[in-house]
Amino acid sequence: MLAAQSYVCGRPLATVLFLALRLGRPLFLEGEAGTGKTEIAKAIAAALGRRLIRLQCYEGLDAASAVYEWNFAAQMVAIRAAEASGDADRLRGDLFGPEFLIERPLLQAMRPQDGGAPVLLIDEIDRTDEPFEAFLLEALSDFQVTIPELGTVRAPEPPIVILTSNRTREVHDALKRRCLYHWVDYPDFAREIEILHARAPEASEVLSREVVAFVQRLRGEDLFKKPGVAETIDWAKCLLALDVLTLSPEVISDTLGAILKYQDDIARLQGMEAKRLLDEARRSLEPV
């Protein structure tokens, strides 16, 4: 199913995903940035024909921003109109009704959807604060959220929930226990070649092998941020746009911004260091 969406994965990830879908359990994916965690949710939604609802986490995210907000501007307009027409008393009970409710991702995921339950992606949960994690326990345990003015909204069919974490901090065990868990690691050489063929099929076999070998060597260096699979794909596409057939130290220096995102890392790889890694990468491709 994932391969049909050009997503390449190994048997362990496919198995835990199958179990999450079969058992109706949230799936917690942890790993380095750029290893394809977010793309899994997109591939599942596309393969199943379900709506993808994404909650992008950030520091300071609270329940109101994730679940619902009241449309204060519309409420004020309604109040002014009611006062002008003399119906203020009648409106008082309607101000916190569904017509003034702005639904955010968690509440949207609890609503019935055409085509079946949606895929709810809670992306980079490690960026939030612990109080928000505690709030998620109700949502992920009972698939329901509570709006004080309206009551409890329960999902008629539980959404397919995928949480991702780049492990910038540890997520509480209480949240992890409610999920199936999988660590998404950097792929080995053969799998990364397969991923590159799926995502950048225009790249020649020679260029693809050199790109993957170089990136894999790069991950072994002492860098502030190691390149993920997403950077491998981006770099290959950049090289294709430049009509590059094979790597050279000059081409690598010119395009390092596609695979490295910190100036200290880029400066370290300039010149002879890039040539050393390229030579090592090419030696690893030689027949034994």
PDB file of C-alpha atoms in Angstrom:
ATOM      1  CA  MET A   1       0.000   0.000   0.000  1.00  0.00           C
ATOM      2  CA  LEU A   2       2.793   2.410   0.908  1.00  0.00           C
ATOM      3  CA  ALA A   3       4.843   1.444  -2.149  1.00  0.00           C
ATOM      4  CA  ALA A   4       1.912   2.457  -4.348  1.00  0.00           C
ATOM      5  CA  GLN A   5       2.317   5.962  -2.880  1.00  0.00           C
ATOM      6  CA  SER A   6       6.100   5.917  -3.570  1.00  0.00           C
ATOM      7  CA  TYR A   7       6.840   5.399   0.116  1.00  0.00           C
ATOM      8  CA  VAL A   8       9.542   2.795   0.705  1.00  0.00           C
ATOM      9  CA  CYS A   9       9.760   1.143   4.111  1.00  0.00           C
ATOM     10  CA  GLY A  10      10.998  -2.061   5.730  1.00  0.00           C
ATOM     11  CA  ARG A  11       9.042  -4.943   7.178  1.00  0.00           C
ATOM     12  CA  PRO A  12       9.145  -3.743  10.849  1.00  0.00           C
ATOM     13  CA  LEU A  13       7.568  -0.371  10.007  1.00  0.00           C
ATOM     14  CA  ALA A  14       5.005  -1.954   7.688  1.00  0.00           C
ATOM     15  CA  THR A  15       4.093  -4.449  10.431  1.00  0.00           C
ATOM     16  CA  VAL A  16       3.568  -1.879  13.178  1.00  0.00           C
ATOM     17  CA  LEU A  17       1.538   0.262  10.773  1.00  0.00           C
ATOM     18  CA  PHE A  18      -0.642  -2.732   9.875  1.00  0.00           C
ATOM     19  CA  LEU A  19      -1.219  -3.419  13.573  1.00  0.00           C
ATOM     20  CA  ALA A  20      -2.098   0.217  14.274  1.00  0.00           C
ATOM     21  CA  LEU A  21      -4.709   0.140  11.507  1.00  0.00           C
ATOM     22  CA  ARG A  22      -6.074  -3.289  12.477  1.00  0.00           C
ATOM     23  CA  LEU A  23      -6.264  -2.596  16.226  1.00  0.00           C
ATOM     24  CA  GLY A  24      -7.288   1.059  15.970  1.00  0.00           C
ATOM     25  CA  ARG A  25      -4.322   2.200  18.086  1.00  0.00           C
ATOM     26  CA  PRO A  26      -2.417   5.480  17.699  1.00  0.00           C
ATOM     27  CA  LEU A  27       1.046   5.075  16.183  1.00  0.00           C
ATOM     28  CA  PHE A  28       3.972   6.939  17.771  1.00  0.00           C
ATOM     29  CA  LEU A  29       6.889   7.436  15.375  1.00  0.00           C
ATOM     30  CA  GLU A  30      10.155   8.709  16.780  1.00  0.00           C
ATOM     31  CA  GLY A  31      13.453   9.381  15.027  1.00  0.00           C
ATOM     32  CA  GLU A  32      15.760  11.940  13.525  1.00  0.00           C
ATOM     33  CA  ALA A  33      14.311  14.779  11.460  1.00  0.00           C
ATOM     34  CA  GLY A  34      13.988  14.022   7.766  1.00  0.00           C
ATOM     35  CA  THR A  35      13.583  10.241   8.048  1.00  0.00           C
ATOM     36  CA  GLY A  36      10.062  10.170   6.598  1.00  0.00           C
ATOM     37  CA  LYS A  37       7.814  10.150   9.674  1.00  0.00           C
ATOM     38  CA  THR A  38       5.440  12.853   8.447  1.00  0.00           C
ATOM     39  CA  GLU A  39       5.351  11.354   4.953  1.00  0.00           C
ATOM     40  CA  ILE A  40       3.923   8.111   6.364  1.00  0.00           C
ATOM     41  CA  ALA A  41       0.744   9.902   7.425  1.00  0.00           C
ATOM     42  CA  LYS A  42       0.438  11.514   3.995  1.00  0.00           C
ATOM     43  CA  ALA A  43       0.937   8.161   2.263  1.00  0.00           C
ATOM     44  CA  ILE A  44      -1.670   6.436   4.448  1.00  0.00           C
ATOM     45  CA  ALA A  45      -4.252   9.167   3.843  1.00  0.00           C
ATOM     46  CA  ALA A  46      -3.676   9.031   0.074  1.00  0.00           C
ATOM     47  CA  ALA A  47      -3.724   5.227  -0.053  1.00  0.00           C
ATOM     48  CA  LEU A  48      -6.943   4.903   1.963  1.00  0.00           C
ATOM     49  CA  GLY A  49      -8.639   7.904   0.370  1.00  0.00           C
ATOM     50  CA  ARG A  50      -9.042   9.576   3.766  1.00  0.00           C
ATOM     51  CA  ARG A  51      -8.799  13.213   4.735  1.00  0.00           C
ATOM     52  CA  LEU A  52      -5.481  14.196   6.327  1.00  0.00           C
ATOM     53  CA  ILE A  53      -5.844  16.529   9.316  1.00  0.00           C
ATOM     54  CA  ARG A  54      -2.533  17.896  10.567  1.00  0.00           C
ATOM     55  CA  LEU A  55      -1.850  19.425  13.960  1.00  0.00           C
ATOM     56  CA  GLN A  56       1.584  21.033  13.771  1.00  0.00           C
ATOM     57  CA  CYS A  57       2.904  21.265  17.321  1.00  0.00           C
ATOM     58  CA  TYR A  58       4.932  24.141  18.745  1.00  0.00           C
ATOM     59  CA  GLU A  59       6.006  25.448  22.126  1.00  0.00           C
ATOM     60  CA  GLY A  60       3.047  27.020  23.931  1.00  0.00           C
ATOM     61  CA  LEU A  61       0.380  25.104  22.005  1.00  0.00           C
ATOM     62  CA  ASP A  62      -2.701  24.818  24.211  1.00  0.00           C
ATOM     63  CA  ALA A  63      -5.976  22.923  24.109  1.00  0.00           C
ATOM     64  CA  ALA A  64      -7.945  25.904  22.787  1.00  0.00           C
ATOM     65  CA  SER A  65      -5.690  26.276  19.752  1.00  0.00           C
ATOM     66  CA  ALA A  66      -5.707  22.530  19.074  1.00  0.00           C
ATOM     67  CA  VAL A  67      -9.423  21.853  19.641  1.00  0.00           C
ATOM     68  CA  TYR A  68     -11.584  24.918  19.086  1.00  0.00           C
ATOM     69  CA  GLU A  69     -11.915  28.671  19.332  1.00  0.00           C
ATOM     70  CA  TRP A  70     -14.930  30.936  19.456  1.00  0.00           C
ATOM     71  CA  ASN A  71     -15.383  33.360  16.588  1.00  0.00           C
ATOM     72  CA  PHE A  72     -15.382  36.521  18.702  1.00  0.00           C
ATOM     73  CA  ALA A  73     -15.673  38.829  15.693  1.00  0.00           C
ATOM     74  CA  ALA A  74     -18.858  37.084  14.519  1.00  0.00           C
ATOM     75  CA  GLN A  75     -20.198  37.057  18.073  1.00  0.00           C
ATOM     76  CA  MET A  76     -19.700  40.811  18.386  1.00  0.00           C
ATOM     77  CA  VAL A  77     -21.441  41.433  15.061  1.00  0.00           C
ATOM     78  CA  ALA A  78     -24.359  39.271  16.216  1.00  0.00           C
ATOM     79  CA  ILE A  79     -24.550  41.144  19.514  1.00  0.00           C
ATOM     80  CA  ARG A  80     -24.600  44.529  17.790  1.00  0.00           C
ATOM     81  CA  ALA A  81     -27.279  43.357  15.349  1.00  0.00           C
ATOM     82  CA  ALA A  82     -29.389  41.922  18.170  1.00  0.00           C
ATOM     83  CA  GLU A  83     -29.119  45.102  20.210  1.00  0.00           C
ATOM     84  CA  ALA A  84     -30.162  47.172  17.210  1.00  0.00           C
ATOM     85  CA  SER A  85     -33.221  44.968  16.626  1.00  0.00           C
ATOM     86  CA  GLY A  86     -34.121  44.590  20.290  1.00  0.00           C
ATOM     87  CA  ASP A  87     -33.482  40.809  20.369  1.00  0.00           C
ATOM     88  CA  ALA A  88     -30.504  40.850  22.767  1.00  0.00           C
ATOM     89  CA  ASP A  89     -32.232  38.604  25.319  1.00  0.00           C
ATOM     90  CA  ARG A  90     -32.959  35.915  22.727  1.00  0.00           C
ATOM     91  CA  LEU A  91     -29.386  35.952  21.408  1.00  0.00           C
ATOM     92  CA  ARG A  92     -27.751  35.495  24.822  1.00  0.00           C
ATOM     93  CA  GLY A  93     -28.248  31.747  24.798  1.00  0.00           C
ATOM     94  CA  ASP A  94     -27.079  31.339  21.201  1.00  0.00           C
ATOM     95  CA  LEU A  95     -23.708  33.083  21.401  1.00  0.00           C
ATOM     96  CA  PHE A  96     -21.900  29.851  22.195  1.00  0.00           C
ATOM     97  CA  GLY A  97     -23.643  27.691  19.647  1.00  0.00           C
ATOM     98  CA  PRO A  98     -22.150  25.674  16.786  1.00  0.00           C
ATOM     99  CA  GLU A  99     -22.466  28.545  14.291  1.00  0.00           C
ATOM    100  CA  PHE A 100     -19.869  30.554  16.233  1.00  0.00           C
ATOM    101  CA  LEU A 101     -17.492  27.634  16.782  1.00  0.00           C
ATOM    102  CA  ILE A 102     -14.186  27.490  14.888  1.00  0.00           C
ATOM    103  CA  GLU A 103     -13.073  23.873  14.781  1.00  0.00           C
ATOM    104  CA  ARG A 104      -9.363  23.160  15.094  1.00  0.00           C
ATOM    105  CA  PRO A 105      -7.611  19.884  14.114  1.00  0.00           C
ATOM    106  CA  LEU A 106      -8.484  17.714  17.133  1.00  0.00           C
ATOM    107  CA  LEU A 107     -12.170  18.587  16.994  1.00  0.00           C
ATOM    108  CA  GLN A 108     -12.251  18.191  13.199  1.00  0.00           C
ATOM    109  CA  ALA A 109     -10.812  14.688  13.598  1.00  0.00           C
ATOM    110  CA  MET A 110     -13.708  13.729  15.885  1.00  0.00           C
ATOM    111  CA  ARG A 111     -16.323  14.681  13.291  1.00  0.00           C
ATOM    112  CA  PRO A 112     -17.725  12.210  10.726  1.00  0.00           C
ATOM    113  CA  GLN A 113     -15.926  12.516   7.382  1.00  0.00           C
ATOM    114  CA  ASP A 114     -16.819  11.481   3.861  1.00  0.00           C
ATOM    115  CA  GLY A 115     -14.944   8.314   2.983  1.00  0.00           C
ATOM    116  CA  GLY A 116     -14.319   7.217   6.573  1.00  0.00           C
ATOM    117  CA  ALA A 117     -12.415   8.350   9.627  1.00  0.00           C
ATOM    118  CA  PRO A 118      -9.630  10.840   8.839  1.00  0.00           C
ATOM    119  CA  VAL A 119      -5.910  10.460   9.394  1.00  0.00           C
ATOM    120  CA  LEU A 120      -4.931  12.734  12.289  1.00  0.00           C
ATOM    121  CA  LEU A 121      -1.248  13.696  12.187  1.00  0.00           C
ATOM    122  CA  ILE A 122       0.056  15.189  15.448  1.00  0.00           C
ATOM    123  CA  ASP A 123       3.406  16.349  14.139  1.00  0.00           C
ATOM    124  CA  GLU A 124       6.471  16.983  16.323  1.00  0.00           C
ATOM    125  CA  ILE A 125       4.747  16.370  19.651  1.00  0.00           C
ATOM    126  CA  ASP A 126       8.122  16.843  21.367  1.00  0.00           C
ATOM    127  CA  ARG A 127       7.876  20.589  20.676  1.00  0.00           C
ATOM    128  CA  THR A 128       4.855  21.013  22.970  1.00  0.00           C
ATOM    129  CA  ASP A 129       4.734  21.375  26.735  1.00  0.00           C
ATOM    130  CA  GLU A 130       3.843  18.645  29.223  1.00  0.00           C
ATOM    131  CA  PRO A 131       0.381  20.115  30.051  1.00  0.00           C
ATOM    132  CA  PHE A 132      -0.642  19.641  26.421  1.00  0.00           C
ATOM    133  CA  GLU A 133       0.538  16.027  26.540  1.00  0.00           C
ATOM    134  CA  ALA A 134      -1.723  15.508  29.555  1.00  0.00           C
ATOM    135  CA  PHE A 135      -4.643  16.967  27.629  1.00  0.00           C
ATOM    136  CA  LEU A 136      -4.015  14.531  24.763  1.00  0.00           C
ATOM    137  CA  LEU A 137      -4.524  11.563  27.089  1.00  0.00           C
ATOM    138  CA  GLU A 138      -8.315  11.987  26.990  1.00  0.00           C
ATOM    139  CA  ALA A 139      -8.352  12.497  23.249  1.00  0.00           C
ATOM    140  CA  LEU A 140      -6.239   9.411  22.536  1.00  0.00           C
ATOM    141  CA  SER A 141      -7.790   7.155  25.176  1.00  0.00           C
ATOM    142  CA  ASP A 142     -11.467   7.773  24.477  1.00  0.00           C
ATOM    143  CA  PHE A 143     -11.281   9.641  21.163  1.00  0.00           C
ATOM    144  CA  GLN A 144     -13.287  12.490  22.564  1.00  0.00           C
ATOM    145  CA  VAL A 145     -12.816  16.151  23.454  1.00  0.00           C
ATOM    146  CA  THR A 146     -14.759  18.316  25.860  1.00  0.00           C
ATOM    147  CA  ILE A 147     -16.035  21.812  25.074  1.00  0.00           C
ATOM    148  CA  PRO A 148     -17.337  23.372  28.316  1.00  0.00           C
ATOM    149  CA  GLU A 149     -20.073  25.380  26.561  1.00  0.00           C
ATOM    150  CA  LEU A 150     -21.305  22.480  24.409  1.00  0.00           C
ATOM    151  CA  GLY A 151     -20.314  19.278  26.216  1.00  0.00           C
ATOM    152  CA  THR A 152     -18.321  16.264  25.085  1.00  0.00           C
ATOM    153  CA  VAL A 153     -17.805  15.461  21.406  1.00  0.00           C
ATOM    154  CA  ARG A 154     -17.029  11.793  20.792  1.00  0.00           C
ATOM    155  CA  ALA A 155     -15.803  10.417  17.483  1.00  0.00           C
ATOM    156  CA  PRO A 156     -18.366   8.019  15.941  1.00  0.00           C
ATOM    157  CA  GLU A 157     -15.397   6.275  14.310  1.00  0.00           C
ATOM    158  CA  PRO A 158     -11.915   6.729  15.830  1.00  0.00           C
ATOM    159  CA  PRO A 159      -9.505   8.598  13.557  1.00  0.00           C
ATOM    160  CA  ILE A 160      -6.249   7.013  12.417  1.00  0.00           C
ATOM    161  CA  VAL A 161      -3.779   8.805  14.695  1.00  0.00           C
ATOM    162  CA  ILE A 162      -0.068   9.196  13.973  1.00  0.00           C
ATOM    163  CA  LEU A 163       2.205  11.112  16.335  1.00  0.00           C
ATOM    164  CA  THR A 164       5.759  12.056  15.388  1.00  0.00           C
ATOM    165  CA  SER A 165       8.684  13.159  17.520  1.00  0.00           C
ATOM    166  CA  ASN A 166      12.216  14.269  16.651  1.00  0.00           C
ATOM    167  CA  ARG A 167      13.173  13.509  20.265  1.00  0.00           C
ATOM    168  CA  THR A 168      14.263  17.023  21.159  1.00  0.00           C
ATOM    169  CA  ARG A 169      12.887  15.999  24.565  1.00  0.00           C
ATOM    170  CA  GLU A 170      11.416  12.835  26.053  1.00  0.00           C
ATOM    171  CA  VAL A 171       7.655  12.425  25.701  1.00  0.00           C
ATOM    172  CA  HIS A 172       5.894  11.212  28.849  1.00  0.00           C
ATOM    173  CA  ASP A 173       5.394   7.460  29.254  1.00  0.00           C
ATOM    174  CA  ALA A 174       1.650   7.894  29.860  1.00  0.00           C
ATOM    175  CA  LEU A 175       1.221   9.154  26.303  1.00  0.00           C
ATOM    176  CA  LYS A 176       3.508   6.531  24.776  1.00  0.00           C
ATOM    177  CA  ARG A 177       1.628   3.718  26.542  1.00  0.00           C
ATOM    178  CA  ARG A 178      -1.490   4.612  24.591  1.00  0.00           C
ATOM    179  CA  CYS A 179       0.316   4.103  21.300  1.00  0.00           C
ATOM    180  CA  LEU A 180       2.179   1.522  19.306  1.00  0.00           C
ATOM    181  CA  TYR A 181       5.810   2.646  18.991  1.00  0.00           C
ATOM    182  CA  HIS A 182       8.384   2.557  16.220  1.00  0.00           C
ATOM    183  CA  TRP A 183      11.804   4.172  15.850  1.00  0.00           C
ATOM    184  CA  VAL A 184      12.309   5.445  12.296  1.00  0.00           C
ATOM    185  CA  ASP A 185      16.044   5.262  11.639  1.00  0.00           C
ATOM    186  CA  TYR A 186      18.177   6.339   8.713  1.00  0.00           C
ATOM    187  CA  PRO A 187      17.862   3.701   5.965  1.00  0.00           C
ATOM    188  CA  ASP A 188      20.737   1.521   4.862  1.00  0.00           C
ATOM    189  CA  PHE A 189      22.347   2.043   1.454  1.00  0.00           C
ATOM    190  CA  ALA A 190      20.073  -0.309  -0.499  1.00  0.00           C
ATOM    191  CA  ARG A 191      16.861   1.120   0.949  1.00  0.00           C
ATOM    192  CA  GLU A 192      17.941   4.720   0.451  1.00  0.00           C
ATOM    193  CA  ILE A 193      18.718   3.935  -3.192  1.00  0.00           C
ATOM    194  CA  GLU A 194      15.221   2.464  -3.491  1.00  0.00           C
ATOM    195  CA  ILE A 195      13.720   5.585  -1.905  1.00  0.00           C
ATOM    196  CA  LEU A 196      15.650   7.835  -4.274  1.00  0.00           C
ATOM    197  CA  HIS A 197      14.490   5.822  -7.284  1.00  0.00           C
ATOM    198  CA  ALA A 198      10.887   6.245  -6.103  1.00  0.00           C
ATOM    199  CA  ARG A 199      11.126   9.985  -5.379  1.00  0.00           C
ATOM    200  CA  ALA A 200      13.637  11.116  -8.034  1.00  0.00           C
ATOM    201  CA  PRO A 201      13.332   8.554 -10.837  1.00  0.00           C
ATOM    202  CA  GLU A 202      15.011  10.883 -13.344  1.00  0.00           C
ATOM    203  CA  ALA A 203      18.372  10.483 -11.605  1.00  0.00           C
ATOM    204  CA  SER A 204      20.717   8.027 -13.293  1.00  0.00           C
ATOM    205  CA  GLU A 205      21.931   4.939 -11.478  1.00  0.00           C
ATOM    206  CA  VAL A 206      25.467   6.333 -11.301  1.00  0.00           C
ATOM    207  CA  LEU A 207      24.391   9.668  -9.831  1.00  0.00           C
ATOM    208  CA  SER A 208      21.936   8.036  -7.415  1.00  0.00           C
ATOM    209  CA  ARG A 209      24.574   5.693  -6.037  1.00  0.00           C
ATOM    210  CA  GLU A 210      27.127   8.496  -5.629  1.00  0.00           C
ATOM    211  CA  VAL A 211      24.599  10.768  -3.914  1.00  0.00           C
ATOM    212  CA  VAL A 212      23.480   8.115  -1.439  1.00  0.00           C
ATOM    213  CA  ALA A 213      27.033   6.928  -0.735  1.00  0.00           C
ATOM    214  CA  PHE A 214      28.184  10.510  -0.091  1.00  0.00           C
ATOM    215  CA  VAL A 215      25.215  11.326   2.198  1.00  0.00           C
ATOM    216  CA  GLN A 216      25.740   8.120   4.147  1.00  0.00           C
ATOM    217  CA  ARG A 217      29.404   9.010   4.635  1.00  0.00           C
ATOM    218  CA  LEU A 218      28.326  12.517   5.672  1.00  0.00           C
ATOM    219  CA  ARG A 219      26.106  11.110   8.441  1.00  0.00           C
ATOM    220  CA  GLY A 220      29.193   9.552   9.993  1.00  0.00           C
ATOM    221  CA  GLU A 221      30.820  12.969  10.435  1.00  0.00           C
ATOM    222  CA  ASP A 222      30.595  15.124  13.557  1.00  0.00           C
ATOM    223  CA  LEU A 223      27.902  17.509  12.321  1.00  0.00           C
ATOM    224  CA  PHE A 224      25.461  19.722  14.173  1.00  0.00           C
ATOM    225  CA  LYS A 225      22.609  18.346  12.042  1.00  0.00           C
ATOM    226  CA  LYS A 226      23.001  15.201   9.975  1.00  0.00           C
ATOM    227  CA  PRO A 227      21.125  15.144   6.640  1.00  0.00           C
ATOM    228  CA  GLY A 228      17.977  13.054   6.517  1.00  0.00           C
ATOM    229  CA  VAL A 229      16.405  11.187   3.633  1.00  0.00           C
ATOM    230  CA  ALA A 230      14.461  14.331   2.745  1.00  0.00           C
ATOM    231  CA  GLU A 231      17.776  16.126   2.172  1.00  0.00           C
ATOM    232  CA  THR A 232      19.043  13.253   0.018  1.00  0.00           C
ATOM    233  CA  ILE A 233      16.006  13.623  -2.238  1.00  0.00           C
ATOM    234  CA  ASP A 234      16.274  17.425  -2.333  1.00  0.00           C
ATOM    235  CA  TRP A 235      19.967  17.256  -3.218  1.00  0.00           C
ATOM    236  CA  ALA A 236      19.391  14.770  -6.026  1.00  0.00           C
ATOM    237  CA  LYS A 237      16.706  17.042  -7.490  1.00  0.00           C
ATOM    238  CA  CYS A 238      19.040  20.042  -7.258  1.00  0.00           C
ATOM    239  CA  LEU A 239      21.773  18.121  -9.086  1.00  0.00           C
ATOM    240  CA  LEU A 240      19.288  17.120 -11.783  1.00  0.00           C
ATOM    241  CA  ALA A 241      18.276  20.761 -12.205  1.00  0.00           C
ATOM    242  CA  LEU A 242      21.959  21.569 -12.815  1.00  0.00           C
ATOM    243  CA  ASP A 243      22.309  18.684 -15.322  1.00  0.00           C
ATOM    244  CA  VAL A 244      24.990  17.071 -13.148  1.00  0.00           C
ATOM    245  CA  LEU A 245      25.956  13.569 -14.275  1.00  0.00           C
ATOM    246  CA  THR A 246      28.499  12.703 -11.573  1.00  0.00           C
ATOM    247  CA  LEU A 247      29.633  14.365  -8.354  1.00  0.00           C
ATOM    248  CA  SER A 248      32.727  16.520  -8.081  1.00  0.00           C
ATOM    249  CA  PRO A 249      34.137  18.529  -5.150  1.00  0.00           C
ATOM    250  CA  GLU A 250      33.151  21.752  -6.915  1.00  0.00           C
ATOM    251  CA  VAL A 251      29.542  20.661  -7.440  1.00  0.00           C
ATOM    252  CA  ILE A 252      29.328  19.468  -3.845  1.00  0.00           C
ATOM    253  CA  SER A 253      30.603  22.808  -2.505  1.00  0.00           C
ATOM    254  CA  ASP A 254      28.134  24.717  -4.682  1.00  0.00           C
ATOM    255  CA  THR A 255      25.113  22.681  -3.513  1.00  0.00           C
ATOM    256  CA  LEU A 256      25.864  21.946   0.150  1.00  0.00           C
ATOM    257  CA  GLY A 257      22.935  24.141   1.168  1.00  0.00           C
ATOM    258  CA  ALA A 258      20.586  21.425  -0.075  1.00  0.00           C
ATOM    259  CA  ILE A 259      21.864  18.858   2.424  1.00  0.00           C
ATOM    260  CA  LEU A 260      23.335  20.889   5.299  1.00  0.00           C
ATOM    261  CA  LYS A 261      21.395  23.622   7.099  1.00  0.00           C
ATOM    262  CA  TYR A 262      24.002  25.113   9.449  1.00  0.00           C
ATOM    263  CA  GLN A 263      26.859  27.348   8.335  1.00  0.00           C
ATOM    264  CA  ASP A 264      29.388  25.668  10.633  1.00  0.00           C
ATOM    265  CA  ASP A 265      28.634  22.307   8.987  1.00  0.00           C
ATOM    266  CA  ILE A 266      28.861  23.819   5.498  1.00  0.00           C
ATOM    267  CA  ALA A 267      32.174  25.535   6.264  1.00  0.00           C
ATOM    268  CA  ARG A 268      33.598  22.269   7.581  1.00  0.00           C
ATOM    269  CA  LEU A 269      32.749  20.426   4.366  1.00  0.00           C
ATOM    270  CA  GLN A 270      34.231  22.941   1.958  1.00  0.00           C
ATOM    271  CA  GLY A 271      37.320  22.155  -0.120  1.00  0.00           C
ATOM    272  CA  MET A 272      39.444  19.128   0.693  1.00  0.00           C
ATOM    273  CA  GLU A 273      37.006  17.693   3.216  1.00  0.00           C
ATOM    274  CA  ALA A 274      34.366  17.297   0.514  1.00  0.00           C
ATOM    275  CA  LYS A 275      36.905  15.622  -1.760  1.00  0.00           C
ATOM    276  CA  ARG A 276      37.912  13.202   1.019  1.00  0.00           C
ATOM    277  CA  LEU A 277      34.321  12.139   1.610  1.00  0.00           C
ATOM    278  CA  LEU A 278      33.651  11.821  -2.110  1.00  0.00           C
ATOM    279  CA  ASP A 279      36.730   9.594  -2.533  1.00  0.00           C
ATOM    280  CA  GLU A 280      35.588   7.429   0.385  1.00  0.00           C
ATOM    281  CA  ALA A 281      32.084   7.215  -1.065  1.00  0.00           C
ATOM    282  CA  ARG A 282      33.397   6.125  -4.460  1.00  0.00           C
ATOM    283  CA  ARG A 283      35.686   3.513  -2.903  1.00  0.00           C
ATOM    284  CA  SER A 284      32.678   2.057  -1.079  1.00  0.00           C
ATOM    285  CA  LEU A 285      30.939   1.632  -4.445  1.00  0.00           C
ATOM    286  CA  GLU A 286      33.796  -0.320  -6.021  1.00  0.00           C
ATOM    287  CA  PRO A 287      33.242  -4.087  -6.419  1.00  0.00           C
ATOM    288  CA  VAL A 288      34.915  -6.126  -3.716  1.00  0.00           C
TER     289      VAL A 288
END
